[in-house]
């Protein structure tokens, strides 16, 4: 996180690129790093296992931060410095080679990060025996406390690491990150003999593709009159009965004459009913998956435009100037305080007064997170409107360059960071719990992957929205909302767009919940009959 939040200030301040371009560099990297989680998940499930995936990608991550230290430390890999007030007109932008080296280092780091994230939570849950009631009860607290520890590390990143980058140089900050990863790997390796390991079940993505391909090949095959013509492997420990939903996928399990001629089934042509039902269960998660992407689009703004806002405002706390990237400490603080309050205050109350001893459901947590994303963008838009009013007032009273720092405290940005932090605490734990627990037993890894892709797509949606808003609002020679300099933009309008989209998204989420409730009621009626 300490690396991510400072990308924008480096690309704008050192590489001299426009603010919107810098924002897209940060969000594209953020999206890609989470997308690499899918790659890590496939490798873990198919080849290496979770333990070795973590080891290999931790080394890649350390290599990436080392490359970042070199790319930011060598003067030849960045344009010559210039006066800050002349950024919009006179600064030489980084050339393609300089940005290429920086991006290469950044994405090597991102590949390592994605590989680690794909397996670390799964290895953690492997340490709990689901058949043991005591261990199963302990697992209820795992997701919240796991994220609390991550948040503490992030807190150090956006404070200590960002300060080192700003005061001592980027190469120092990235070098320390590389050493820290090597030390973390050493600590991880020290517990090798004590970990619990589970056998690889094969790539769930490959299994899903097999069902889709088999169903496609048999799309013209008529459905049999009896389920006895559907393939099932009854030697397995557990099987799943066929359901009526998504019946087009059932054709993957139809036994044809060609299938009967084979001694062993071809998995790309014939799948078991259980495998088909597992894929159906994953398809059923898609509506909830889609409704959570917008939150992470809002989250992406905290590491891009919100950091640029802070860099143009008064960041003094007494005699100390807070680095712009460090304002994400309030986001992390919001996460940690929310998790502690929920764990120490609300959970005991739930156990004492509620029938549901596990606290809020995963879907309730997701809904709360989506609600706070609306509050965050509304607060951000209001603060930005006031910031731009201060710029206009200052421009009328003097001939000061609009790129100069404003006499308005950056602490006005706190509400947007805190609201996103509170929402993050709920939605992260809710999504992680929902996608792991609602995924079929053989596809827990893809459940984690689905969750992480919502974060990835949230960042990519942010990049797409920035590009679209620039083009649409800049038509016919007009000044677009996201101009080269942050003080020449109408970022408040952009924030309002995100607030409205978040509100619509919450409505979609509630509609999905109502649909799920109706399906459950119909099933209960059938069981009663």
Short mmCIF file of C-alpha atoms in Angstrom, two decimals:
data_model
loop_
_atom_site.label_atom_id
_atom_site.label_comp_id
_atom_site.label_asym_id
_atom_site.label_seq_id
_atom_site.Cartn_x
_atom_site.Cartn_y
_atom_site.Cartn_z
CA UNK A 1 0.00 0.00 0.00
CA UNK A 2 2.91 2.32 0.77
CA UNK A 3 4.05 1.81 -2.82
CA UNK A 4 0.61 2.15 -4.42
CA UNK A 5 -0.49 5.41 -2.75
CA UNK A 6 2.70 7.18 -3.79
CA UNK A 7 2.57 6.21 -7.47
CA UNK A 8 0.45 9.24 -8.40
CA UNK A 9 2.72 11.82 -6.75
CA UNK A 10 5.76 10.25 -8.42
CA UNK A 11 4.20 10.15 -11.90
CA UNK A 12 2.95 13.76 -11.61
CA UNK A 13 5.79 15.33 -9.63
CA UNK A 14 8.82 13.45 -11.01
CA UNK A 15 7.74 12.03 -14.37
CA UNK A 16 5.68 15.21 -15.15
CA UNK A 17 2.61 13.48 -16.59
CA UNK A 18 -0.96 14.91 -16.37
CA UNK A 19 -3.04 14.15 -13.28
CA UNK A 20 -5.60 11.99 -15.14
CA UNK A 21 -2.80 9.95 -16.75
CA UNK A 22 -1.16 9.48 -13.35
CA UNK A 23 -4.48 8.34 -11.91
CA UNK A 24 -4.83 5.73 -14.65
CA UNK A 25 -1.26 4.50 -14.12
CA UNK A 26 -2.10 3.89 -10.46
CA UNK A 27 -5.51 2.29 -11.06
CA UNK A 28 -4.32 0.12 -13.97
CA UNK A 29 -1.53 -1.19 -11.78
CA UNK A 30 -3.93 -1.79 -8.90
CA UNK A 31 -6.33 -3.65 -11.17
CA UNK A 32 -3.59 -5.75 -12.74
CA UNK A 33 -2.05 -6.75 -9.39
CA UNK A 34 -5.39 -8.18 -8.26
CA UNK A 35 -5.92 -9.82 -11.65
CA UNK A 36 -2.59 -11.57 -11.16
CA UNK A 37 -4.26 -13.25 -8.18
CA UNK A 38 -6.09 -15.46 -10.70
CA UNK A 39 -2.76 -16.50 -12.21
CA UNK A 40 -1.42 -17.30 -8.77
CA UNK A 41 -4.56 -19.26 -7.92
CA UNK A 42 -4.31 -21.39 -11.07
CA UNK A 43 -0.64 -22.16 -10.41
CA UNK A 44 -1.36 -22.98 -6.76
CA UNK A 45 -4.28 -25.30 -7.53
CA UNK A 46 -2.69 -27.00 -10.55
CA UNK A 47 1.06 -27.14 -9.99
CA UNK A 48 2.71 -25.72 -6.87
CA UNK A 49 0.23 -25.78 -4.00
CA UNK A 50 -0.39 -22.73 -1.79
CA UNK A 51 2.82 -22.98 0.23
CA UNK A 52 5.22 -22.99 -2.72
CA UNK A 53 3.16 -20.39 -4.58
CA UNK A 54 3.65 -18.00 -1.65
CA UNK A 55 7.39 -18.72 -1.54
CA UNK A 56 7.92 -18.25 -5.30
CA UNK A 57 5.87 -15.07 -5.63
CA UNK A 58 7.39 -13.55 -2.48
CA UNK A 59 10.77 -13.79 -4.24
CA UNK A 60 9.24 -12.20 -7.39
CA UNK A 61 7.77 -9.44 -5.20
CA UNK A 62 11.15 -8.71 -3.61
CA UNK A 63 12.72 -8.61 -7.11
CA UNK A 64 10.06 -6.11 -8.23
CA UNK A 65 10.70 -3.71 -5.34
CA UNK A 66 14.44 -3.99 -6.00
CA UNK A 67 13.82 -3.04 -9.66
CA UNK A 68 11.69 -0.09 -8.49
CA UNK A 69 14.55 1.07 -6.28
CA UNK A 70 16.87 1.05 -9.30
CA UNK A 71 14.39 2.70 -11.71
CA UNK A 72 13.66 5.57 -9.30
CA UNK A 73 17.26 5.96 -8.16
CA UNK A 74 19.04 6.40 -11.50
CA UNK A 75 18.79 9.96 -12.94
CA UNK A 76 18.85 8.56 -16.49
CA UNK A 77 15.50 6.85 -15.85
CA UNK A 78 13.55 10.04 -15.11
CA UNK A 79 13.21 13.46 -16.82
CA UNK A 80 15.17 16.46 -15.51
CA UNK A 81 13.56 18.28 -12.55
CA UNK A 82 11.71 21.55 -13.02
CA UNK A 83 9.92 24.26 -11.04
CA UNK A 84 6.60 23.00 -9.59
CA UNK A 85 4.67 26.12 -10.60
CA UNK A 86 5.56 25.49 -14.22
CA UNK A 87 4.31 21.89 -14.33
CA UNK A 88 1.50 22.58 -16.75
CA UNK A 89 3.68 24.24 -19.40
CA UNK A 90 7.46 23.84 -19.15
CA UNK A 91 8.26 20.46 -17.64
CA UNK A 92 9.74 17.75 -19.83
CA UNK A 93 7.60 14.62 -19.65
CA UNK A 94 9.11 11.18 -19.12
CA UNK A 95 9.79 9.44 -22.43
CA UNK A 96 8.51 6.00 -23.40
CA UNK A 97 11.72 4.26 -22.32
CA UNK A 98 11.70 5.84 -18.86
CA UNK A 99 8.03 5.01 -18.29
CA UNK A 100 8.61 1.54 -19.73
CA UNK A 101 11.32 0.73 -17.19
CA UNK A 102 9.20 2.11 -14.35
CA UNK A 103 6.13 0.14 -15.48
CA UNK A 104 8.15 -3.06 -15.92
CA UNK A 105 9.41 -2.83 -12.34
CA UNK A 106 5.94 -1.93 -11.10
CA UNK A 107 4.29 -4.91 -12.79
CA UNK A 108 6.94 -7.41 -11.66
CA UNK A 109 6.15 -6.22 -8.14
CA UNK A 110 2.43 -6.56 -8.95
CA UNK A 111 2.83 -10.15 -10.19
CA UNK A 112 4.52 -11.06 -6.91
CA UNK A 113 1.83 -9.28 -4.91
CA UNK A 114 -0.98 -11.05 -6.77
CA UNK A 115 0.62 -14.46 -6.34
CA UNK A 116 0.94 -14.00 -2.59
CA UNK A 117 -2.62 -12.72 -2.16
CA UNK A 118 -4.05 -15.64 -4.14
CA UNK A 119 -2.84 -18.20 -1.60
CA UNK A 120 -2.20 -16.57 1.76
CA UNK A 121 -5.82 -16.52 2.98
CA UNK A 122 -6.43 -20.03 1.64
CA UNK A 123 -3.38 -21.38 3.47
CA UNK A 124 -4.67 -19.66 6.60
CA UNK A 125 -8.08 -21.36 6.38
CA UNK A 126 -6.33 -24.69 5.75
CA UNK A 127 -5.03 -24.49 9.33
CA UNK A 128 -8.60 -24.99 10.66
CA UNK A 129 -10.32 -28.37 10.72
CA UNK A 130 -13.91 -27.81 9.59
CA UNK A 131 -14.96 -31.10 11.23
CA UNK A 132 -13.76 -29.96 14.65
CA UNK A 133 -16.38 -27.76 16.35
CA UNK A 134 -13.78 -25.88 18.40
CA UNK A 135 -11.60 -25.06 15.40
CA UNK A 136 -14.66 -24.21 13.30
CA UNK A 137 -15.71 -21.69 15.97
CA UNK A 138 -12.24 -20.12 15.89
CA UNK A 139 -12.49 -19.72 12.12
CA UNK A 140 -15.42 -17.31 12.57
CA UNK A 141 -12.91 -14.75 13.86
CA UNK A 142 -10.21 -15.58 11.34
CA UNK A 143 -11.31 -13.35 8.45
CA UNK A 144 -11.72 -10.21 10.56
CA UNK A 145 -8.45 -10.68 12.44
CA UNK A 146 -6.61 -11.65 9.27
CA UNK A 147 -7.66 -8.36 7.69
CA UNK A 148 -6.82 -6.47 10.90
CA UNK A 149 -3.22 -7.69 10.72
CA UNK A 150 -3.04 -6.77 7.02
CA UNK A 151 -4.37 -3.32 7.89
CA UNK A 152 -1.67 -2.86 10.53
CA UNK A 153 1.02 -3.61 7.94
CA UNK A 154 -0.68 -1.23 5.51
CA UNK A 155 -0.70 1.42 8.24
CA UNK A 156 3.08 1.18 8.50
CA UNK A 157 3.31 1.38 4.71
CA UNK A 158 1.31 4.60 4.31
CA UNK A 159 3.07 6.33 7.21
CA UNK A 160 6.68 5.24 7.76
CA UNK A 161 7.36 4.00 4.22
CA UNK A 162 5.73 6.98 2.49
CA UNK A 163 7.64 9.39 4.76
CA UNK A 164 10.93 7.66 3.87
CA UNK A 165 10.09 7.87 0.16
CA UNK A 166 9.31 11.59 0.39
CA UNK A 167 12.19 12.58 2.68
CA UNK A 168 15.01 10.16 1.82
CA UNK A 169 14.10 9.22 -1.74
CA UNK A 170 11.99 6.64 -3.54
CA UNK A 171 14.90 4.25 -3.97
CA UNK A 172 15.33 4.08 -0.17
CA UNK A 173 11.65 3.32 0.33
CA UNK A 174 11.57 0.61 -2.32
CA UNK A 175 14.85 -0.88 -1.09
CA UNK A 176 13.47 -1.15 2.44
CA UNK A 177 10.34 -2.82 1.03
CA UNK A 178 12.51 -5.41 -0.71
CA UNK A 179 14.43 -6.18 2.50
CA UNK A 180 11.15 -6.35 4.46
CA UNK A 181 9.73 -8.92 2.02
CA UNK A 182 12.86 -11.07 2.32
CA UNK A 183 12.59 -10.96 6.13
CA UNK A 184 8.87 -11.79 5.95
CA UNK A 185 9.67 -14.76 3.72
CA UNK A 186 12.24 -15.98 6.25
CA UNK A 187 9.63 -15.80 9.03
CA UNK A 188 7.13 -17.65 6.82
CA UNK A 189 9.64 -20.40 6.06
CA UNK A 190 10.37 -20.85 9.77
CA UNK A 191 6.88 -22.29 10.26
CA UNK A 192 7.14 -24.81 7.40
CA UNK A 193 7.03 -27.93 9.60
CA UNK A 194 4.04 -26.71 11.61
CA UNK A 195 1.69 -25.85 8.73
CA UNK A 196 -1.19 -28.07 7.64
CA UNK A 197 -1.18 -28.89 3.94
CA UNK A 198 -4.10 -30.01 1.78
CA UNK A 199 -3.83 -31.95 -1.46
CA UNK A 200 -4.26 -30.08 -4.73
CA UNK A 201 -7.66 -30.69 -6.28
CA UNK A 202 -6.76 -29.35 -9.72
CA UNK A 203 -7.53 -25.94 -11.15
CA UNK A 204 -11.20 -25.01 -10.58
CA UNK A 205 -11.00 -22.68 -13.60
CA UNK A 206 -10.05 -25.69 -15.74
CA UNK A 207 -12.97 -27.64 -14.27
CA UNK A 208 -15.39 -24.82 -15.09
CA UNK A 209 -14.06 -24.63 -18.66
CA UNK A 210 -14.56 -28.39 -19.05
CA UNK A 211 -18.24 -28.10 -18.09
CA UNK A 212 -18.78 -25.16 -20.47
CA UNK A 213 -17.02 -26.90 -23.36
CA UNK A 214 -18.84 -30.20 -22.78
CA UNK A 215 -22.23 -28.44 -22.57
CA UNK A 216 -21.44 -26.52 -25.77
CA UNK A 217 -20.50 -29.69 -27.65
CA UNK A 218 -23.80 -31.33 -26.66
CA UNK A 219 -26.02 -28.28 -27.08
CA UNK A 220 -28.09 -30.09 -29.76
CA UNK A 221 -28.36 -33.37 -27.82
CA UNK A 222 -31.92 -33.85 -26.50
CA UNK A 223 -32.30 -34.12 -22.75
CA UNK A 224 -32.95 -37.75 -21.61
CA UNK A 225 -36.26 -38.80 -20.11
CA UNK A 226 -34.57 -40.07 -16.95
CA UNK A 227 -31.64 -38.85 -14.87
CA UNK A 228 -30.08 -42.32 -15.07
CA UNK A 229 -28.58 -41.19 -18.39
CA UNK A 230 -26.67 -38.45 -16.57
CA UNK A 231 -23.09 -39.23 -15.56
CA UNK A 232 -22.13 -39.36 -11.88
CA UNK A 233 -19.14 -40.74 -9.99
CA UNK A 234 -20.57 -42.41 -6.89
CA UNK A 235 -17.13 -43.43 -5.64
CA UNK A 236 -16.60 -39.84 -4.52
CA UNK A 237 -17.00 -39.01 -0.84
CA UNK A 238 -19.86 -36.58 -1.55
CA UNK A 239 -22.14 -35.94 -4.52
CA UNK A 240 -24.64 -33.19 -5.34
CA UNK A 241 -28.12 -33.89 -6.68
CA UNK A 242 -29.23 -32.26 -9.94
CA UNK A 243 -31.17 -28.98 -9.76
CA UNK A 244 -33.40 -27.35 -12.39
CA UNK A 245 -31.60 -24.00 -12.64
CA UNK A 246 -29.24 -23.25 -15.57
CA UNK A 247 -30.45 -26.48 -17.24
CA UNK A 248 -28.39 -25.74 -20.36
CA UNK A 249 -25.30 -26.77 -18.39
CA UNK A 250 -26.84 -30.17 -17.57
CA UNK A 251 -26.06 -31.30 -21.12
CA UNK A 252 -22.42 -31.63 -20.07
CA UNK A 253 -23.43 -34.69 -18.01
CA UNK A 254 -25.57 -36.45 -20.67
CA UNK A 255 -24.14 -39.87 -21.58
CA UNK A 256 -24.12 -40.39 -25.36
CA UNK A 257 -23.18 -43.45 -27.42
CA UNK A 258 -19.76 -41.94 -28.11
CA UNK A 259 -19.18 -41.54 -24.36
CA UNK A 260 -20.15 -45.17 -23.72
CA UNK A 261 -17.47 -46.37 -26.14
CA UNK A 262 -14.72 -44.84 -23.98
CA UNK A 263 -13.15 -46.79 -21.11
CA UNK A 264 -12.65 -43.56 -19.17
CA UNK A 265 -14.73 -40.38 -19.64
CA UNK A 266 -13.21 -37.46 -21.51
CA UNK A 267 -13.63 -34.52 -19.04
CA UNK A 268 -13.91 -32.10 -22.00
CA UNK A 269 -16.93 -34.05 -23.25
CA UNK A 270 -18.55 -35.69 -20.22
CA UNK A 271 -18.75 -34.23 -16.70
CA UNK A 272 -20.37 -35.55 -13.56
CA UNK A 273 -23.64 -34.11 -12.25
CA UNK A 274 -21.75 -32.98 -9.16
CA UNK A 275 -19.22 -31.07 -11.26
CA UNK A 276 -22.02 -29.41 -13.25
CA UNK A 277 -23.85 -28.45 -10.05
CA UNK A 278 -20.64 -26.94 -8.66
CA UNK A 279 -20.37 -24.76 -11.74
CA UNK A 280 -24.04 -23.78 -11.33
CA UNK A 281 -23.29 -22.70 -7.77
CA UNK A 282 -20.46 -20.49 -9.03
CA UNK A 283 -22.73 -18.97 -11.69
CA UNK A 284 -25.23 -18.17 -8.95
CA UNK A 285 -22.61 -15.99 -7.24
CA UNK A 286 -22.21 -13.71 -10.28
CA UNK A 287 -24.99 -11.17 -9.40
CA UNK A 288 -23.49 -10.50 -5.95
CA UNK A 289 -20.03 -10.43 -7.55
CA UNK A 290 -21.14 -7.79 -10.07
CA UNK A 291 -22.79 -5.60 -7.43
CA UNK A 292 -19.58 -5.23 -5.39
CA UNK A 293 -17.30 -3.94 -8.18
CA UNK A 294 -18.46 -0.33 -7.79
CA UNK A 295 -17.22 -0.12 -4.20
CA UNK A 296 -13.67 -0.81 -5.34
CA UNK A 297 -13.98 1.86 -8.03
CA UNK A 298 -14.66 4.32 -5.20
CA UNK A 299 -11.79 2.81 -3.20
CA UNK A 300 -9.42 3.39 -6.15
CA UNK A 301 -9.95 7.16 -5.87
CA UNK A 302 -8.31 7.19 -2.43
CA UNK A 303 -4.98 6.24 -3.95
CA UNK A 304 -5.26 8.47 -7.01
CA UNK A 305 -7.29 11.70 -7.11
CA UNK A 306 -7.62 12.04 -3.32
CA UNK A 307 -3.83 11.92 -2.99
CA UNK A 308 -3.56 14.63 -5.65
CA UNK A 309 -6.08 16.73 -3.72
CA UNK A 310 -3.97 16.41 -0.59
CA UNK A 311 -0.80 17.40 -2.47
CA UNK A 312 -2.46 20.71 -3.49
CA UNK A 313 -3.67 21.58 0.04
CA UNK A 314 -2.08 22.65 3.32
CA UNK A 315 -0.66 19.47 4.85
CA UNK A 316 1.00 20.99 7.91
CA UNK A 317 0.44 19.50 11.35
CA UNK A 318 2.33 21.98 13.49
CA UNK A 319 5.82 22.11 12.02
CA UNK A 320 5.49 18.69 10.41
CA UNK A 321 4.26 18.36 6.82
CA UNK A 322 2.32 15.14 6.19
CA UNK A 323 3.18 13.42 2.87
CA UNK A 324 0.09 13.37 0.59
CA UNK A 325 0.12 9.58 0.32
CA UNK A 326 0.04 9.27 4.11
CA UNK A 327 -3.52 10.59 4.29
CA UNK A 328 -4.52 7.01 3.54
CA UNK A 329 -3.62 6.37 7.18
CA UNK A 330 -7.12 7.65 7.99
CA UNK A 331 -8.59 5.05 5.63
CA UNK A 332 -6.58 2.33 7.37
CA UNK A 333 -7.50 3.80 10.75
CA UNK A 334 -11.17 3.62 9.78
CA UNK A 335 -10.74 -0.05 8.89
CA UNK A 336 -8.90 -0.99 12.08
CA UNK A 337 -11.20 0.91 14.46
CA UNK A 338 -14.29 -0.54 12.76
CA UNK A 339 -12.93 -4.09 13.00
CA UNK A 340 -11.97 -3.68 16.66
CA UNK A 341 -15.35 -2.15 17.61
CA UNK A 342 -17.22 -4.88 15.73
CA UNK A 343 -15.09 -7.67 17.21
CA UNK A 344 -15.01 -6.40 20.81
CA UNK A 345 -18.39 -4.66 21.20
CA UNK A 346 -20.90 -5.82 18.60
CA UNK A 347 -19.97 -9.53 18.52
CA UNK A 348 -20.47 -9.99 22.31
CA UNK A 349 -23.83 -8.19 22.01
CA UNK A 350 -24.87 -10.49 19.16
CA UNK A 351 -23.94 -13.54 21.21
CA UNK A 352 -25.89 -12.28 24.20
CA UNK A 353 -29.07 -10.89 22.64
CA UNK A 354 -29.35 -12.32 19.10
CA UNK A 355 -30.21 -15.77 17.79
CA UNK A 356 -27.46 -15.35 15.23
CA UNK A 357 -24.28 -15.90 17.26
CA UNK A 358 -21.99 -15.27 14.27
CA UNK A 359 -23.02 -11.59 14.03
CA UNK A 360 -23.96 -9.86 10.79
CA UNK A 361 -24.33 -12.05 7.72
CA UNK A 362 -21.82 -11.68 4.91
CA UNK A 363 -24.45 -10.04 2.68
CA UNK A 364 -25.40 -7.55 5.40
CA UNK A 365 -21.74 -6.56 5.69
CA UNK A 366 -21.53 -6.09 1.93
CA UNK A 367 -24.63 -3.88 1.94
CA UNK A 368 -23.19 -1.68 4.71
CA UNK A 369 -19.96 -1.31 2.75
CA UNK A 370 -21.83 -0.22 -0.39
CA UNK A 371 -23.78 2.37 1.62
CA UNK A 372 -20.58 3.94 2.96
CA UNK A 373 -19.16 4.22 -0.57
CA UNK A 374 -22.05 6.59 -1.39
CA UNK A 375 -21.31 8.69 1.71
CA UNK A 376 -17.62 8.80 0.80
CA UNK A 377 -18.16 10.16 -2.71
CA UNK A 378 -20.76 12.65 -1.51
CA UNK A 379 -18.35 13.96 1.12
CA UNK A 380 -15.50 14.05 -1.43
CA UNK A 381 -17.61 16.07 -3.89
CA UNK A 382 -18.61 18.62 -1.24
CA UNK A 383 -15.02 19.11 -0.06
CA UNK A 384 -13.75 19.44 -3.63
CA UNK A 385 -16.39 22.08 -4.39
CA UNK A 386 -15.18 24.09 -1.41
CA UNK A 387 -11.54 23.60 -2.45
CA UNK A 388 -12.26 24.93 -5.94
CA UNK A 389 -14.15 27.89 -4.45
CA UNK A 390 -11.04 28.69 -2.41
CA UNK A 391 -8.98 28.60 -5.61
CA UNK A 392 -11.35 30.99 -7.38
CA UNK A 393 -11.41 33.38 -4.43
CA UNK A 394 -7.63 33.37 -4.26
CA UNK A 395 -7.33 33.91 -8.04
CA UNK A 396 -9.59 36.97 -7.85
CA UNK A 397 -7.68 38.53 -4.96
CA UNK A 398 -4.21 37.91 -6.38
CA UNK A 399 -2.45 36.71 -9.47
CA UNK A 400 -1.20 33.53 -7.82
CA UNK A 401 -0.66 30.50 -10.03
CA UNK A 402 -3.51 28.03 -9.59
CA UNK A 403 -1.04 25.17 -9.21
CA UNK A 404 0.23 26.57 -5.90
CA UNK A 405 -0.68 25.04 -2.55
CA UNK A 406 -3.94 26.38 -1.13
CA UNK A 407 -4.47 27.82 2.35
CA UNK A 408 -7.05 25.08 3.02
CA UNK A 409 -6.24 22.22 5.37
CA UNK A 410 -5.98 18.76 3.84
CA UNK A 411 -7.73 17.47 6.96
CA UNK A 412 -10.98 18.40 5.21
CA UNK A 413 -10.36 15.21 3.20
CA UNK A 414 -10.71 13.03 6.29
CA UNK A 415 -14.42 12.15 5.86
CA UNK A 416 -13.91 10.55 2.44
CA UNK A 417 -10.95 8.49 3.67
CA UNK A 418 -12.73 7.43 6.88
CA UNK A 419 -16.01 6.54 5.13
CA UNK A 420 -14.16 4.36 2.61
CA UNK A 421 -12.23 2.78 5.49
CA UNK A 422 -15.41 1.90 7.39
CA UNK A 423 -17.02 0.53 4.23
CA UNK A 424 -13.85 -1.40 3.42
CA UNK A 425 -13.86 -3.10 6.83
CA UNK A 426 -17.37 -4.43 6.24
CA UNK A 427 -17.26 -5.28 2.55
CA UNK A 428 -13.82 -6.96 2.54
CA UNK A 429 -14.70 -9.32 5.40
CA UNK A 430 -18.20 -9.83 3.96
CA UNK A 431 -16.98 -10.66 0.46
CA UNK A 432 -14.20 -12.95 1.66
CA UNK A 433 -16.64 -14.83 3.89
CA UNK A 434 -19.40 -14.97 1.24
CA UNK A 435 -17.32 -16.17 -1.71
CA UNK A 436 -15.44 -18.80 0.31
CA UNK A 437 -18.40 -20.21 2.25
CA UNK A 438 -20.87 -20.12 -0.67
CA UNK A 439 -18.49 -21.74 -3.14
CA UNK A 440 -18.67 -25.55 -3.50
CA UNK A 441 -16.08 -27.58 -1.62
CA UNK A 442 -13.94 -28.24 -4.68
CA UNK A 443 -13.92 -24.60 -5.81
CA UNK A 444 -13.00 -22.57 -2.73
CA UNK A 445 -9.94 -21.20 -4.52
CA UNK A 446 -12.01 -19.83 -7.41
CA UNK A 447 -14.32 -18.28 -4.81
CA UNK A 448 -11.36 -16.32 -3.46
CA UNK A 449 -10.39 -15.48 -7.03
CA UNK A 450 -13.88 -14.15 -7.76
CA UNK A 451 -13.65 -11.88 -4.73
CA UNK A 452 -10.26 -10.52 -5.75
CA UNK A 453 -11.41 -9.89 -9.33
CA UNK A 454 -14.05 -7.46 -7.99
CA UNK A 455 -11.19 -5.34 -6.64
CA UNK A 456 -9.30 -5.68 -9.91
CA UNK A 457 -12.29 -4.69 -12.03
CA UNK A 458 -13.05 -1.82 -9.65
CA UNK A 459 -9.66 -0.31 -10.50
CA UNK A 460 -10.12 -0.91 -14.23
CA UNK A 461 -13.61 0.62 -14.14
CA UNK A 462 -12.05 3.69 -12.53
CA UNK A 463 -9.54 3.97 -15.39
CA UNK A 464 -12.33 3.53 -17.95
CA UNK A 465 -14.50 6.19 -16.28
CA UNK A 466 -11.61 8.66 -16.23
CA UNK A 467 -11.03 8.12 -19.96
CA UNK A 468 -14.75 8.36 -20.81
CA UNK A 469 -15.31 11.49 -18.69
CA UNK A 470 -12.30 13.20 -20.28
CA UNK A 471 -13.55 12.50 -23.81
CA UNK A 472 -17.22 13.29 -23.21
CA UNK A 473 -16.69 16.51 -21.24
CA UNK A 474 -13.89 17.73 -23.52
CA UNK A 475 -15.93 17.73 -26.73
CA UNK A 476 -16.16 20.76 -29.00
CA UNK A 477 -13.03 22.32 -27.54
CA UNK A 478 -14.42 22.61 -24.00
CA UNK A 479 -12.26 22.21 -20.90
CA UNK A 480 -12.80 18.63 -19.70
CA UNK A 481 -13.55 17.85 -16.06
CA UNK A 482 -10.20 16.10 -15.58
CA UNK A 483 -7.70 18.63 -16.88
CA UNK A 484 -3.91 18.34 -16.76
CA UNK A 485 -3.67 20.02 -13.35
CA UNK A 486 -5.87 19.05 -10.40
CA UNK A 487 -6.68 22.71 -9.67
CA UNK A 488 -7.91 23.28 -13.23
CA UNK A 489 -10.28 20.28 -13.13
CA UNK A 490 -13.86 19.78 -11.98
CA UNK A 491 -13.13 16.76 -9.85
CA UNK A 492 -16.24 17.50 -7.78
CA UNK A 493 -18.43 16.69 -10.79
CA UNK A 494 -16.55 13.40 -11.26
CA UNK A 495 -17.11 12.52 -7.60
CA UNK A 496 -20.84 13.23 -7.95
CA UNK A 497 -20.95 10.86 -10.93
CA UNK A 498 -19.37 8.16 -8.76
CA UNK A 499 -21.84 8.90 -5.94
CA UNK A 500 -24.82 8.48 -8.29
CA UNK A 501 -23.37 5.28 -9.79
CA UNK A 502 -22.79 3.94 -6.26
CA UNK A 503 -26.41 4.71 -5.33
CA UNK A 504 -27.69 2.89 -8.44
CA UNK A 505 -25.37 0.00 -7.62
CA UNK A 506 -26.77 -0.26 -4.07
CA UNK A 507 -30.25 -0.44 -5.58
CA UNK A 508 -29.10 -3.28 -7.85
CA UNK A 509 -27.60 -5.10 -4.84
CA UNK A 510 -30.88 -4.82 -2.90
CA UNK A 511 -32.78 -6.11 -5.95
CA UNK A 512 -30.45 -9.14 -6.10
CA UNK A 513 -31.03 -9.77 -2.39
CA UNK A 514 -34.81 -9.66 -2.84
CA UNK A 515 -34.53 -12.12 -5.74
CA UNK A 516 -32.43 -14.49 -3.63
CA UNK A 517 -34.99 -14.28 -0.80
CA UNK A 518 -37.83 -15.18 -3.20
CA UNK A 519 -35.89 -18.20 -4.51
CA UNK A 520 -35.27 -19.41 -0.94
CA UNK A 521 -38.98 -19.01 -0.07
CA UNK A 522 -40.02 -21.06 -3.13
CA UNK A 523 -37.57 -23.82 -2.18
CA UNK A 524 -38.86 -23.88 1.40
CA UNK A 525 -42.45 -24.18 0.12
CA UNK A 526 -41.47 -27.15 -2.07
CA UNK A 527 -39.76 -28.81 0.90
CA UNK A 528 -42.88 -28.20 3.02
CA UNK A 529 -45.12 -29.72 0.36
#
